[in-house]
Short mmCIF file of C-alpha atoms in Angstrom, two decimals:
data_model
loop_
_atom_site.label_atom_id
_atom_site.label_comp_id
_atom_site.label_asym_id
_atom_site.label_seq_id
_atom_site.Cartn_x
_atom_site.Cartn_y
_atom_site.Cartn_z
CA MET K 1 -11.16 -21.13 3.32
CA SER K 2 -9.10 -18.25 1.72
CA ARG K 3 -8.52 -15.41 2.48
CA SER K 4 -9.51 -13.93 -0.68
CA THR K 5 -12.22 -16.82 -1.23
CA ARG K 6 -13.48 -14.85 2.02
CA LEU K 7 -13.31 -11.37 0.60
CA LEU K 8 -15.57 -13.14 -2.24
CA GLY K 9 -18.35 -14.80 0.34
CA PHE K 10 -18.52 -10.60 1.83
CA VAL K 11 -18.87 -9.25 -1.55
CA ALA K 12 -21.79 -11.43 -2.63
CA LEU K 13 -23.15 -10.71 0.95
CA GLY K 14 -23.30 -7.73 0.72
CA LEU K 15 -24.98 -7.39 -2.01
CA GLY K 16 -27.65 -10.26 -2.03
CA ALA K 17 -27.80 -8.16 1.37
CA VAL K 18 -29.30 -4.72 -0.96
CA GLY K 19 -31.17 -7.28 -2.80
CA ILE K 20 -33.22 -8.69 0.00
CA VAL K 21 -33.75 -4.87 1.37
CA ALA K 22 -35.05 -4.24 -1.47
CA VAL K 23 -37.78 -7.38 -2.29
CA LEU K 24 -38.87 -6.90 1.26
CA TRP K 25 -39.12 -3.07 1.53
CA ALA K 26 -41.02 -3.48 -1.83
CA GLU K 27 -45.15 -4.57 -0.99
CA PRO K 28 -46.87 -7.86 -2.05
CA ALA K 29 -46.20 -6.75 -5.65
CA ARG K 30 -48.12 -6.31 -8.63
CA ALA K 31 -46.14 -7.62 -11.48
CA SER K 32 -47.26 -7.18 -15.36
CA ASN K 33 -46.09 -8.31 -18.54
CA VAL K 34 -47.48 -4.86 -19.52
CA ALA K 35 -44.04 -3.88 -21.47
CA ALA K 36 -45.32 -6.39 -24.29
CA GLY K 37 -48.79 -4.59 -24.50
CA LEU K 38 -51.09 -7.74 -23.94
CA GLY K 39 -50.74 -9.22 -20.47
CA GLU K 40 -53.18 -7.91 -17.57
CA ASP K 41 -52.17 -6.58 -13.72
CA ARG K 42 -51.83 -9.45 -11.41
CA GLU K 43 -51.78 -9.98 -7.93
CA LEU K 44 -48.10 -12.18 -7.16
CA ALA K 45 -47.92 -12.19 -3.67
CA VAL K 46 -43.50 -13.42 -2.86
CA PRO K 47 -42.85 -14.78 0.93
CA THR K 48 -40.53 -13.91 2.56
CA TRP K 49 -39.32 -17.26 2.93
CA LEU K 50 -38.71 -17.11 -0.22
CA THR K 51 -37.20 -13.91 -0.89
CA LEU K 52 -34.96 -15.09 1.61
CA LEU K 53 -33.84 -18.17 -0.13
CA THR K 54 -33.25 -16.29 -2.95
CA GLY K 55 -31.02 -13.93 -2.15
CA GLY K 56 -29.30 -16.56 0.09
CA ALA K 57 -28.86 -19.00 -3.38
CA ALA K 58 -26.77 -15.88 -5.45
CA VAL K 59 -24.97 -15.76 -1.96
CA GLY K 60 -24.47 -19.48 -1.26
CA ALA K 61 -23.35 -19.77 -5.05
CA SER K 62 -20.92 -16.82 -4.98
CA ALA K 63 -19.57 -18.36 -2.33
CA MET K 64 -18.92 -21.73 -2.71
CA LEU K 65 -18.08 -22.28 -6.44
CA ALA K 66 -15.00 -19.76 -5.56
CA ALA K 67 -14.54 -21.58 -2.24
CA LEU K 68 -14.80 -25.66 -2.94
CA VAL K 69 -15.08 -25.90 -7.37
CA THR K 70 -11.71 -25.59 -7.89
CA ASP K 71 -10.70 -28.82 -10.07
CA ARG K 72 -10.50 -28.23 -13.00
CA GLN K 73 -10.80 -31.47 -14.59
CA PHE K 74 -13.80 -31.76 -12.83
CA VAL K 75 -15.36 -28.23 -14.72
CA GLU K 76 -13.88 -29.95 -17.91
CA THR K 77 -15.76 -32.98 -16.65
CA ILE K 78 -19.00 -30.99 -16.72
CA HIS K 79 -19.02 -28.99 -19.61
CA GLU K 80 -17.14 -31.83 -22.13
CA TRP K 81 -20.01 -34.14 -21.06
CA THR K 82 -21.91 -35.18 -24.79
CA VAL K 83 -25.22 -37.76 -25.87
CA PRO K 84 -24.99 -38.68 -29.11
CA LEU K 85 -28.75 -38.10 -29.86
CA PRO K 86 -29.21 -41.14 -32.38
CA ALA K 87 -30.25 -39.66 -36.12
CA VAL K 88 -33.20 -41.13 -37.65
CA GLY K 89 -33.27 -43.53 -40.05
CA THR K 90 -31.11 -46.73 -40.53
CA THR K 91 -29.15 -45.39 -43.23
CA THR K 92 -27.21 -41.75 -43.90
CA ALA K 93 -29.28 -41.74 -47.22
CA LEU K 94 -32.78 -41.64 -45.01
CA SER K 95 -31.54 -39.79 -42.62
CA SER K 96 -30.57 -36.81 -44.81
CA ARG K 97 -33.37 -37.05 -46.58
CA THR K 98 -35.52 -37.37 -43.03
CA ILE K 99 -33.17 -33.98 -42.04
CA ALA K 100 -34.24 -32.54 -45.40
CA ILE K 101 -37.98 -32.62 -45.32
CA GLY K 102 -37.81 -31.20 -41.91
CA ALA K 103 -36.22 -28.44 -42.93
CA ALA K 104 -38.57 -27.63 -45.68
CA ALA K 105 -41.53 -28.20 -43.25
CA GLY K 106 -39.57 -25.25 -40.83
CA ASN K 107 -39.36 -23.04 -43.73
CA LEU K 108 -42.87 -23.46 -44.67
CA LEU K 109 -43.85 -23.11 -41.23
CA GLY K 110 -41.94 -19.41 -40.93
CA LEU K 111 -43.47 -18.31 -44.49
CA ALA K 112 -46.83 -19.30 -43.46
CA ALA K 113 -46.34 -17.44 -40.32
CA LEU K 114 -44.88 -13.87 -42.28
CA ALA K 115 -47.72 -14.42 -45.07
CA ALA K 116 -50.15 -15.07 -41.45
CA VAL K 117 -49.24 -11.72 -40.02
CA VAL K 118 -49.77 -9.71 -42.99
CA VAL K 119 -52.63 -10.71 -43.90
CA VAL K 120 -54.76 -11.15 -40.41
CA GLY K 121 -52.66 -7.94 -39.20
CA LEU K 122 -54.26 -6.09 -41.93
CA GLU K 123 -57.16 -7.25 -42.77
CA GLY K 124 -57.75 -9.50 -38.93
CA PRO K 125 -60.21 -8.45 -36.28
CA ALA K 126 -59.15 -5.44 -34.75
CA MET K 127 -58.65 -6.85 -31.04
CA PRO K 128 -55.12 -7.45 -29.93
CA THR K 129 -55.57 -10.74 -28.49
CA ALA K 130 -57.63 -12.09 -31.34
CA ASN K 131 -55.55 -11.09 -33.65
CA LEU K 132 -53.61 -13.96 -35.49
CA ALA K 133 -50.49 -11.71 -35.77
CA VAL K 134 -50.31 -10.06 -33.08
CA VAL K 135 -50.47 -13.34 -31.00
CA LEU K 136 -47.66 -14.59 -33.41
CA THR K 137 -45.43 -11.75 -32.84
CA PHE K 138 -45.34 -10.94 -29.53
CA VAL K 139 -46.63 -15.15 -27.98
CA GLY K 140 -44.86 -16.44 -30.53
CA VAL K 141 -41.79 -14.85 -31.02
CA ARG K 142 -41.18 -12.30 -28.86
CA ALA K 143 -42.16 -14.68 -25.72
CA LEU K 144 -42.07 -18.97 -26.16
CA LEU K 145 -39.72 -18.96 -29.01
CA PRO K 146 -37.18 -17.69 -26.93
CA MET K 147 -37.71 -19.72 -24.12
CA ILE K 148 -37.53 -22.97 -26.24
CA ALA K 149 -33.93 -22.06 -27.77
CA VAL K 150 -33.34 -21.59 -23.90
CA LEU K 151 -35.03 -24.61 -22.64
CA VAL K 152 -34.33 -27.00 -25.77
CA VAL K 153 -32.53 -25.99 -28.83
CA ASN K 154 -33.06 -22.96 -30.94
CA PRO K 155 -35.57 -22.93 -33.04
CA TRP K 156 -35.48 -20.16 -35.01
CA PRO K 157 -32.59 -20.79 -38.02
CA ALA K 158 -34.88 -23.12 -39.60
CA ILE K 159 -38.03 -21.51 -39.61
CA ASP K 160 -36.71 -18.11 -40.13
CA PRO K 161 -38.62 -16.55 -42.94
CA PHE K 162 -36.76 -14.13 -44.26
CA ARG K 163 -33.68 -16.02 -43.87
CA THR K 164 -35.71 -18.45 -46.34
CA ILE K 165 -37.24 -16.20 -48.65
CA ALA K 166 -33.09 -14.84 -49.06
CA ARG K 167 -31.82 -17.65 -50.02
CA CYS K 168 -34.84 -18.61 -52.20
CA VAL K 169 -33.80 -15.28 -54.54
CA ILE K 170 -30.30 -16.01 -54.39
CA GLY K 171 -31.37 -20.07 -55.85
CA VAL K 172 -33.39 -18.54 -58.29
CA GLY K 173 -31.16 -16.00 -59.54
CA ALA K 174 -28.14 -18.21 -59.32
CA ARG K 175 -30.12 -21.18 -61.47
CA VAL K 176 -30.52 -17.93 -64.30
CA ARG K 177 -27.31 -17.62 -64.26
CA ALA K 178 -26.28 -20.82 -64.43
CA CYS K 179 -28.79 -23.03 -66.82
CA GLY K 180 -27.11 -24.61 -69.86
CA ARG K 181 -23.37 -23.48 -68.06
CA VAL K 182 -23.03 -25.13 -65.13
CA ARG K 183 -23.91 -27.72 -63.05
CA ARG K 184 -26.21 -27.58 -59.80
CA ASP K 185 -23.14 -29.26 -57.96
CA GLU K 186 -20.52 -27.17 -58.86
CA ARG K 187 -22.36 -24.03 -57.40
CA THR K 188 -20.31 -22.55 -54.42
CA GLU K 189 -21.16 -19.77 -51.76
CA GLU K 190 -18.57 -18.67 -49.28
CA ASP K 191 -20.20 -18.90 -46.31
CA GLY K 192 -19.48 -15.13 -44.97
CA ARG K 193 -17.92 -15.88 -41.11
CA THR K 194 -15.35 -18.95 -42.17
CA GLY K 195 -14.70 -18.35 -45.69
CA ARG K 196 -15.54 -21.84 -46.27
CA LYS K 197 -17.99 -22.75 -49.55
CA ALA K 198 -22.00 -23.56 -49.10
CA ALA K 199 -23.95 -25.45 -51.99
CA ASP K 200 -27.32 -23.41 -50.03
CA GLY K 201 -26.67 -20.29 -51.42
CA SER K 202 -25.80 -18.63 -48.05
CA GLY K 203 -22.63 -17.21 -48.88
CA TRP K 204 -23.81 -15.29 -51.60
CA GLY K 205 -23.27 -11.81 -51.91
CA LEU K 206 -22.96 -8.74 -54.71
CA LEU K 207 -20.72 -6.62 -51.73
CA GLU K 208 -18.14 -8.02 -48.81
CA TYR K 209 -19.58 -7.17 -45.46
CA PRO K 210 -17.44 -5.28 -43.95
CA THR K 211 -15.80 -6.35 -40.82
CA ARG K 212 -14.67 -3.00 -39.81
CA ILE K 213 -18.41 -2.90 -38.63
CA SER K 214 -18.46 -6.57 -37.05
CA SER K 215 -21.84 -6.60 -34.83
CA TRP K 216 -22.98 -3.45 -34.36
CA PRO K 217 -25.51 -3.19 -36.90
CA ALA K 218 -27.38 -5.57 -35.00
CA VAL K 219 -26.81 -3.81 -31.57
CA LEU K 220 -28.64 -0.87 -33.51
CA GLY K 221 -30.73 -3.21 -34.69
CA LEU K 222 -32.21 -4.56 -31.25
CA GLY K 223 -32.65 -1.42 -29.60
CA THR K 224 -34.66 0.36 -32.40
CA LEU K 225 -37.30 -2.92 -32.05
CA VAL K 226 -37.08 -2.20 -28.45
CA TRP K 227 -38.24 1.06 -28.84
CA LEU K 228 -40.51 0.93 -31.83
CA GLU K 229 -42.85 -1.59 -29.15
CA LEU K 230 -43.08 1.45 -27.15
CA VAL K 231 -43.52 3.74 -29.32
CA LEU K 232 -45.80 2.95 -31.95
CA PRO K 233 -48.80 0.72 -31.30
CA VAL K 234 -47.24 -2.00 -32.46
CA THR K 235 -49.49 -4.47 -29.66
CA SER K 236 -53.12 -2.65 -30.24
CA ASP K 237 -53.32 -1.61 -34.02
CA PRO K 238 -52.27 -5.29 -36.01
CA GLY K 239 -52.64 -3.12 -39.16
CA THR K 240 -49.02 -1.47 -37.84
CA LEU K 241 -47.71 -4.59 -36.76
CA ALA K 242 -48.27 -6.20 -40.25
CA LEU K 243 -46.09 -2.86 -41.70
CA VAL K 244 -43.64 -3.21 -38.79
CA VAL K 245 -43.00 -6.51 -40.45
CA VAL K 246 -43.07 -6.47 -44.09
CA GLY K 247 -40.46 -2.76 -43.55
CA TYR K 248 -38.06 -5.32 -41.29
CA GLY K 249 -38.35 -7.84 -43.95
CA VAL K 250 -37.84 -5.88 -46.62
CA VAL K 251 -34.63 -4.66 -44.86
CA THR K 252 -33.72 -8.34 -44.07
CA VAL K 253 -33.58 -9.70 -46.41
CA ALA K 254 -32.11 -7.18 -49.14
CA GLY K 255 -29.67 -7.27 -46.55
CA ALA K 256 -28.57 -10.81 -47.41
CA LEU K 257 -29.05 -10.57 -50.56
CA LEU K 258 -26.37 -7.85 -50.60
CA PHE K 259 -24.09 -8.90 -48.04
CA SER K 260 -24.62 -13.07 -48.35
CA PRO K 261 -27.21 -14.46 -46.15
CA ALA K 262 -24.42 -15.42 -44.15
CA ALA K 263 -22.69 -12.74 -43.03
CA TRP K 264 -25.68 -11.15 -42.27
CA PHE K 265 -27.60 -13.05 -40.81
CA ARG K 266 -24.51 -13.71 -38.69
CA HIS K 267 -23.65 -10.15 -37.91
CA ALA K 268 -26.40 -7.98 -38.72
CA ASP K 269 -29.94 -9.09 -37.76
CA PRO K 270 -30.66 -9.30 -34.26
CA LEU K 271 -33.61 -11.21 -34.35
CA ALA K 272 -30.90 -14.46 -35.53
CA ALA K 273 -28.21 -12.52 -33.35
CA LEU K 274 -30.02 -13.18 -30.25
CA PHE K 275 -31.53 -16.67 -30.99
CA ARG K 276 -28.29 -17.82 -31.83
CA LEU K 277 -26.56 -16.21 -28.60
CA TYR K 278 -29.73 -17.98 -26.50
CA GLY K 279 -29.13 -21.01 -27.96
CA THR K 280 -25.79 -21.49 -26.41
CA ILE K 281 -27.63 -21.87 -23.10
CA ALA K 282 -30.47 -24.87 -24.18
CA PRO K 283 -29.26 -28.88 -23.22
CA ILE K 284 -29.54 -30.28 -27.33
CA GLN K 285 -26.58 -28.66 -29.75
CA ARG K 286 -26.73 -28.94 -33.38
CA ARG K 287 -23.35 -30.12 -34.78
CA ASP K 288 -22.04 -28.22 -36.47
CA ASP K 289 -23.27 -25.23 -33.41
CA GLN K 290 -20.12 -27.20 -31.38
CA VAL K 291 -15.99 -27.08 -32.07
CA SER K 292 -14.04 -30.11 -31.42
CA SER K 293 -11.44 -28.71 -29.32
CA ARG K 294 -11.96 -25.30 -28.12
CA HIS K 295 -9.83 -22.20 -28.29
CA ARG K 296 -8.55 -20.76 -24.90
CA ASP K 297 -6.61 -18.01 -24.42
CA GLY K 298 -2.97 -18.42 -23.69
CA GLN K 299 -3.58 -22.37 -22.95
CA VAL K 300 -3.34 -26.09 -24.46
CA PRO K 301 -6.62 -27.60 -25.52
CA THR K 302 -7.38 -30.45 -23.49
CA ARG K 303 -10.25 -32.57 -25.34
CA HIS K 304 -7.84 -36.01 -24.69
CA GLN K 305 -8.94 -37.87 -21.30
CA GLY K 306 -7.66 -41.43 -20.40
CA GLY K 307 -5.82 -41.76 -23.84
CA GLN K 308 -9.26 -41.41 -26.09
CA VAL K 309 -10.76 -39.00 -28.23
CA SER K 310 -14.17 -37.48 -27.48
CA THR K 311 -17.02 -37.98 -29.82
CA ARG K 312 -17.97 -34.89 -30.38
CA HIS K 313 -18.40 -35.83 -33.74
CA GLN K 314 -19.78 -38.65 -33.96
CA GLY K 315 -23.36 -39.97 -33.87
CA GLY K 316 -26.34 -37.41 -35.10
CA ARG K 317 -27.59 -33.93 -35.73
CA PHE K 318 -27.74 -33.15 -33.00
CA ARG K 319 -25.83 -33.56 -29.00
CA LEU K 320 -27.75 -33.46 -25.56
CA VAL K 321 -25.51 -31.50 -23.29
CA VAL K 322 -25.18 -29.95 -19.97
CA PRO K 323 -27.71 -26.79 -20.25
CA GLY K 324 -24.98 -23.13 -20.56
CA ALA K 325 -22.36 -25.50 -21.32
CA ARG K 326 -21.62 -24.37 -24.95
CA LEU K 327 -21.61 -20.30 -22.72
CA ARG K 328 -17.81 -21.52 -21.50
CA ASP K 329 -16.73 -21.88 -25.38
CA SER K 330 -14.63 -18.65 -26.72
CA GLY K 331 -16.70 -18.40 -29.38
CA VAL K 332 -19.53 -17.40 -28.58
CA VAL K 333 -18.72 -14.10 -28.11
CA THR K 334 -16.14 -13.06 -30.06
CA ASP K 335 -15.50 -9.09 -30.49
CA SER K 336 -16.77 -5.66 -28.72
CA SER K 337 -19.63 -5.40 -30.82
CA GLU K 338 -20.75 -8.79 -29.52
CA VAL K 339 -20.00 -7.90 -25.67
CA ALA K 340 -22.28 -4.75 -26.44
CA PHE K 341 -24.98 -7.14 -27.86
CA VAL K 342 -24.83 -9.16 -24.53
CA VAL K 343 -24.90 -6.04 -22.17
CA LEU K 344 -27.97 -4.76 -24.99
CA VAL K 345 -29.89 -8.14 -24.46
CA VAL K 346 -29.44 -8.05 -20.58
CA TRP K 347 -30.75 -4.41 -20.45
CA GLU K 348 -33.81 -4.31 -23.05
CA LEU K 349 -35.53 -6.63 -20.90
CA THR K 350 -34.34 -5.10 -17.60
CA PHE K 351 -35.77 -1.35 -19.29
CA ASN K 352 -39.67 -3.29 -20.17
CA GLY K 353 -39.35 -4.04 -16.27
CA PHE K 354 -38.67 -0.94 -15.52
CA ILE K 355 -40.47 1.68 -17.62
CA VAL K 356 -43.75 -0.22 -15.93
CA THR K 357 -43.19 0.40 -12.85
CA ARG K 358 -44.26 3.48 -10.56
CA PRO K 359 -40.27 4.68 -10.74
CA GLY K 360 -40.33 4.10 -14.75
CA ARG K 361 -43.30 6.35 -15.02
CA ARG K 362 -42.16 9.02 -13.09
CA THR K 363 -38.69 8.95 -15.02
CA ILE K 364 -40.20 9.12 -18.24
CA GLU K 365 -42.33 12.43 -16.86
CA THR K 366 -39.19 13.77 -15.53
CA VAL K 367 -37.19 13.51 -19.05
CA VAL K 368 -40.42 14.83 -20.90
CA THR K 369 -40.45 18.36 -19.00
CA THR K 370 -37.60 18.90 -19.62
CA GLY K 371 -39.42 19.68 -23.38
CA VAL K 372 -38.35 16.68 -25.10
CA SER K 373 -41.40 14.48 -26.80
CA ALA K 374 -42.35 10.76 -24.92
CA PRO K 375 -40.77 8.91 -28.22
CA VAL K 376 -37.66 11.00 -27.49
CA ALA K 377 -37.55 9.98 -23.48
CA TYR K 378 -37.90 6.77 -23.96
CA LEU K 379 -34.89 6.83 -26.80
CA LEU K 380 -33.42 8.39 -24.40
CA VAL K 381 -34.02 6.12 -21.35
CA LEU K 382 -32.97 3.87 -23.20
CA ALA K 383 -29.98 4.20 -24.65
CA GLY K 384 -28.69 5.90 -21.81
CA GLY K 385 -29.36 2.85 -19.22
CA PHE K 386 -27.76 0.69 -22.36
CA GLY K 387 -24.43 3.08 -21.83
CA LEU K 388 -24.10 2.75 -18.39
CA ALA K 389 -24.81 -1.02 -18.70
CA LEU K 390 -22.41 -1.23 -20.96
CA ALA K 391 -19.61 1.58 -18.66
CA PHE K 392 -20.52 -0.68 -15.51
CA TYR K 393 -19.92 -4.30 -17.65
CA ARG K 394 -16.33 -2.74 -18.71
CA LEU K 395 -15.08 -0.73 -15.61
CA ALA K 396 -15.68 -5.17 -14.28
CA ALA K 397 -13.00 -6.30 -17.22
CA ARG K 398 -10.71 -3.67 -16.48
CA ALA K 399 -11.89 -3.97 -12.59
CA SER K 400 -10.66 -7.95 -13.06
CA ARG K 401 -7.08 -7.26 -14.56
CA ARG K 402 -6.04 -5.14 -11.21
CA THR K 403 -7.64 -8.24 -9.32
CA ALA K 404 -5.84 -10.75 -11.41
CA PRO K 405 -2.98 -9.66 -13.16
CA THR K 406 -2.95 -10.89 -16.66
CA TYR K 407 -1.21 -10.16 -20.07
CA LEU K 408 -4.21 -10.48 -21.35
CA SER K 409 -6.18 -7.04 -22.56
CA LYS K 410 -9.39 -5.46 -20.62
CA ARG K 411 -10.63 -6.58 -24.40
CA VAL K 412 -10.18 -9.68 -23.77
CA LEU K 413 -11.93 -10.42 -20.44
CA ALA K 414 -14.99 -8.90 -21.61
CA ARG K 415 -15.09 -11.04 -23.80
CA ARG K 416 -14.42 -14.04 -22.64
CA PHE K 417 -16.79 -13.35 -19.51
CA ALA K 418 -20.07 -11.98 -21.95
CA PRO K 419 -21.53 -15.21 -22.05
CA SER K 420 -21.71 -15.43 -17.99
CA LEU K 421 -24.51 -12.45 -18.62
CA LEU K 422 -26.70 -14.59 -21.16
CA ALA K 423 -27.59 -16.96 -18.41
CA ILE K 424 -29.65 -14.08 -16.32
CA ALA K 425 -31.00 -12.98 -19.73
CA ALA K 426 -32.63 -15.94 -19.74
CA GLY K 427 -33.22 -16.71 -16.65
CA TYR K 428 -35.53 -12.79 -16.33
CA HIS K 429 -37.11 -13.41 -19.72
CA VAL K 430 -38.42 -16.73 -17.99
CA ALA K 431 -39.18 -15.02 -15.65
CA HIS K 432 -40.70 -11.98 -17.41
CA TYR K 433 -42.74 -13.93 -19.80
CA VAL K 434 -43.83 -17.33 -18.66
CA ALA K 435 -46.70 -15.82 -17.25
CA PHE K 436 -47.37 -13.73 -20.36
CA VAL K 437 -47.15 -17.14 -22.53
CA VAL K 438 -49.87 -19.36 -20.02
CA SER K 439 -52.54 -16.49 -20.09
CA LEU K 440 -53.25 -16.21 -23.45
CA THR K 441 -52.19 -19.65 -24.20
CA PRO K 442 -56.71 -20.11 -25.08
CA ALA K 443 -56.68 -16.88 -26.71
CA SER K 444 -53.39 -18.43 -29.20
CA LEU K 445 -55.29 -21.47 -29.75
CA ALA K 446 -58.61 -19.33 -30.31
CA ALA K 447 -56.77 -17.32 -33.11
CA LEU K 448 -54.56 -20.23 -34.73
CA SER K 449 -57.82 -22.32 -35.12
CA ASN K 450 -60.43 -19.07 -36.76
CA PRO K 451 -57.44 -16.44 -37.53
CA LEU K 452 -59.78 -14.42 -39.24
CA ALA K 453 -62.68 -14.65 -37.65
CA PRO K 454 -61.95 -15.84 -34.14
CA PRO K 455 -63.84 -15.61 -30.84
CA VAL K 456 -65.16 -12.27 -30.12
CA ASN K 457 -63.84 -12.17 -26.34
CA PRO K 458 -61.33 -14.61 -25.74
CA THR K 459 -60.09 -16.47 -23.16
CA THR K 460 -57.50 -15.63 -21.68
CA LEU K 461 -56.18 -18.21 -18.08
CA VAL K 462 -55.89 -16.64 -14.61
CA VAL K 463 -52.48 -17.34 -14.00
CA PRO K 464 -51.63 -19.71 -10.06
CA ASP K 465 -49.83 -17.43 -7.72
CA TRP K 466 -48.02 -20.49 -7.25
CA LEU K 467 -46.22 -19.86 -10.88
CA GLY K 468 -44.66 -16.97 -8.66
CA THR K 469 -42.37 -19.35 -7.41
CA VAL K 470 -41.46 -20.64 -11.24
CA GLU K 471 -40.89 -17.40 -11.46
CA ILE K 472 -38.31 -16.51 -9.00
CA GLY K 473 -37.11 -20.08 -9.43
CA ALA K 474 -35.59 -18.92 -13.01
CA LEU K 475 -33.61 -15.75 -11.93
CA ILE K 476 -32.63 -17.89 -8.94
CA ALA K 477 -31.43 -20.21 -11.82
CA GLY K 478 -29.94 -17.60 -14.48
CA HIS K 479 -27.85 -16.24 -11.53
CA ILE K 480 -26.95 -20.03 -10.97
CA LEU K 481 -25.63 -20.17 -14.02
CA ALA K 482 -24.12 -17.02 -14.78
CA ILE K 483 -21.85 -18.05 -11.23
CA TRP K 484 -20.46 -21.58 -12.70
CA THR K 485 -20.07 -19.84 -16.26
CA ALA K 486 -18.03 -17.37 -15.09
CA HIS K 487 -15.91 -20.16 -12.65
CA ALA K 488 -15.21 -22.09 -15.62
CA ILE K 489 -14.51 -19.55 -17.70
CA ALA K 490 -11.99 -17.86 -15.18
CA TYR K 491 -10.38 -21.30 -14.96
CA ASP K 492 -10.50 -21.43 -18.83
CA CYS K 493 -8.33 -17.96 -18.87
CA PHE K 494 -5.95 -18.15 -15.95
CA PRO K 495 -3.35 -20.74 -14.90
CA GLY K 496 -2.93 -20.46 -10.80
CA ARG K 497 -7.00 -21.28 -9.41
CA LEU K 498 -5.67 -18.08 -6.62
CA GLN K 499 -5.99 -15.98 -9.90
CA ALA K 500 -8.43 -17.82 -11.77
CA ILE K 501 -11.20 -17.12 -8.27
CA ARG K 502 -9.69 -13.26 -7.95
CA SER K 503 -10.62 -12.25 -12.14
CA GLN K 504 -14.45 -13.44 -10.80
CA TYR K 505 -14.77 -10.73 -7.94
CA PRO K 506 -15.64 -7.80 -10.70
CA PHE K 507 -18.17 -9.62 -12.61
CA VAL K 508 -19.75 -11.72 -9.23
CA VAL K 509 -20.63 -7.81 -8.76
CA VAL K 510 -21.79 -7.49 -11.83
CA MET K 511 -24.20 -10.07 -11.85
CA VAL K 512 -25.23 -10.27 -8.60
CA CYS K 513 -26.30 -6.43 -9.48
CA TYR K 514 -27.95 -7.37 -12.10
CA THR K 515 -30.29 -10.93 -10.88
CA ALA K 516 -31.31 -7.88 -7.66
CA ILE K 517 -32.27 -5.29 -10.12
CA SER K 518 -34.49 -8.39 -11.75
CA LEU K 519 -35.78 -9.11 -8.74
CA TRP K 520 -36.95 -6.37 -7.33
CA LEU K 521 -38.55 -5.08 -10.74
CA LEU K 522 -40.56 -8.64 -10.83
CA THR K 523 -42.20 -8.04 -7.70
CA LEU K 524 -42.81 -4.04 -7.71
CA PRO K 525 -45.77 -2.68 -8.59
CA ALA K 526 -46.89 -2.48 -12.76
CA THR K 527 -48.57 -0.28 -14.36
CA ASP K 528 -49.24 1.16 -18.22
CA PRO K 529 -45.85 2.49 -19.69
CA VAL K 530 -46.80 6.74 -19.70
CA TYR K 531 -47.45 8.77 -22.84
CA VAL K 532 -47.70 5.67 -25.14
CA THR K 533 -50.11 3.28 -26.81
CA GLY K 534 -47.82 1.01 -28.43
#
């Protein structure tokens, strides 16, 4: 074992020990999803052996991947493994018709859900757990759909109601303009990202999207949604939630009509960006989301093995891949704004876990004592923590250039290694919300069965203690996948084995710190956020 590998192991060991001490210092915990405004406190006893196993797994993954997995061909094989899922239907026409029917069903489902949120939110019962609007928004969109995007396939493009509305408006306008002058199959729209022509209205817009702002609107939008979730009573007042959803829809549809759906939903819409990034982890990938060759930084792509051409574009529309395999692709995160979005995804989960703990309450109370209002205090903590997390990550990118000298800039390194953080965010999301979804399943079904007159006292499940093992296991899995992804990316970016190993030192530090903090927050006693009702 080389000196560099031993050094990496010692660094990971030290950070893992910090995480273990933090967990052992915490008493048997009360974990909850109070940040979402619906969950109830529950006891989560974390056994010592499981805590030690968590720290040991993090350390072992960090050290062993650097020490043992140095075969580029093996890494390539793992990430290039794919099985085409068969197309539905025996003919191309039948398959296309089935896909069109499925897409239409998804669109209708999304529109029905949006209508239910607005109508039931304004006219339905006042109890949050009995109101379908609250259930669909927080149990469905906030908690469950991201899990599906991570564990199965990204469902959001098929059911996004705002995308459907924008395309329908564009389609109607195009038909009116083209009536009697242009055939339907001659109408094309420009794709806002690639410059290709599309026939679904996705690229038509009144203005060209300003490339200089990139995805910063999505960063601002996600931060705003996280903040509004806290300072507005959206989980306790369904009427307020309905108005917020309408406002979000107006802004989203207007932006899509102004700059084209393709550009807006690729760069500016926070929900679309969130689901797109989470969807890169899923084991089922759409064929259009995968490229036939990986554009590596400074290296020639390798896609042909044994003289055979990759069969990535053969078979049906979907493909089965190793979970997280797409995180290695250079097109997942394309610029600094998307790096910031990824860091914000990790931070917002940490923030929501932090503010419902006693240290979080004390932090907010301390800020309020300076004379600012509670909403401003939450905004300052949210923005300040995000700034620190982003600075910490950028510092790691700068340090990576020193540990592994390279011609690649720190911005390129930050962009290339950013997808590895998505694995940590996905693991923390599952850990944070799995008990929340399970406990509210009966209430959700009751609200779905009778939206305007659900049971007065909706049933909630008592979550078993063993689910705590699932939560911590999700954190472990997320960390291990993050380490593996960083390892694979390093071998894409650096020609030498030792250089690739050394480049990971700073990012391993960042990832182990994030995981240790997430695990620590998961085991702290939880309470309601202070000064807010929503």
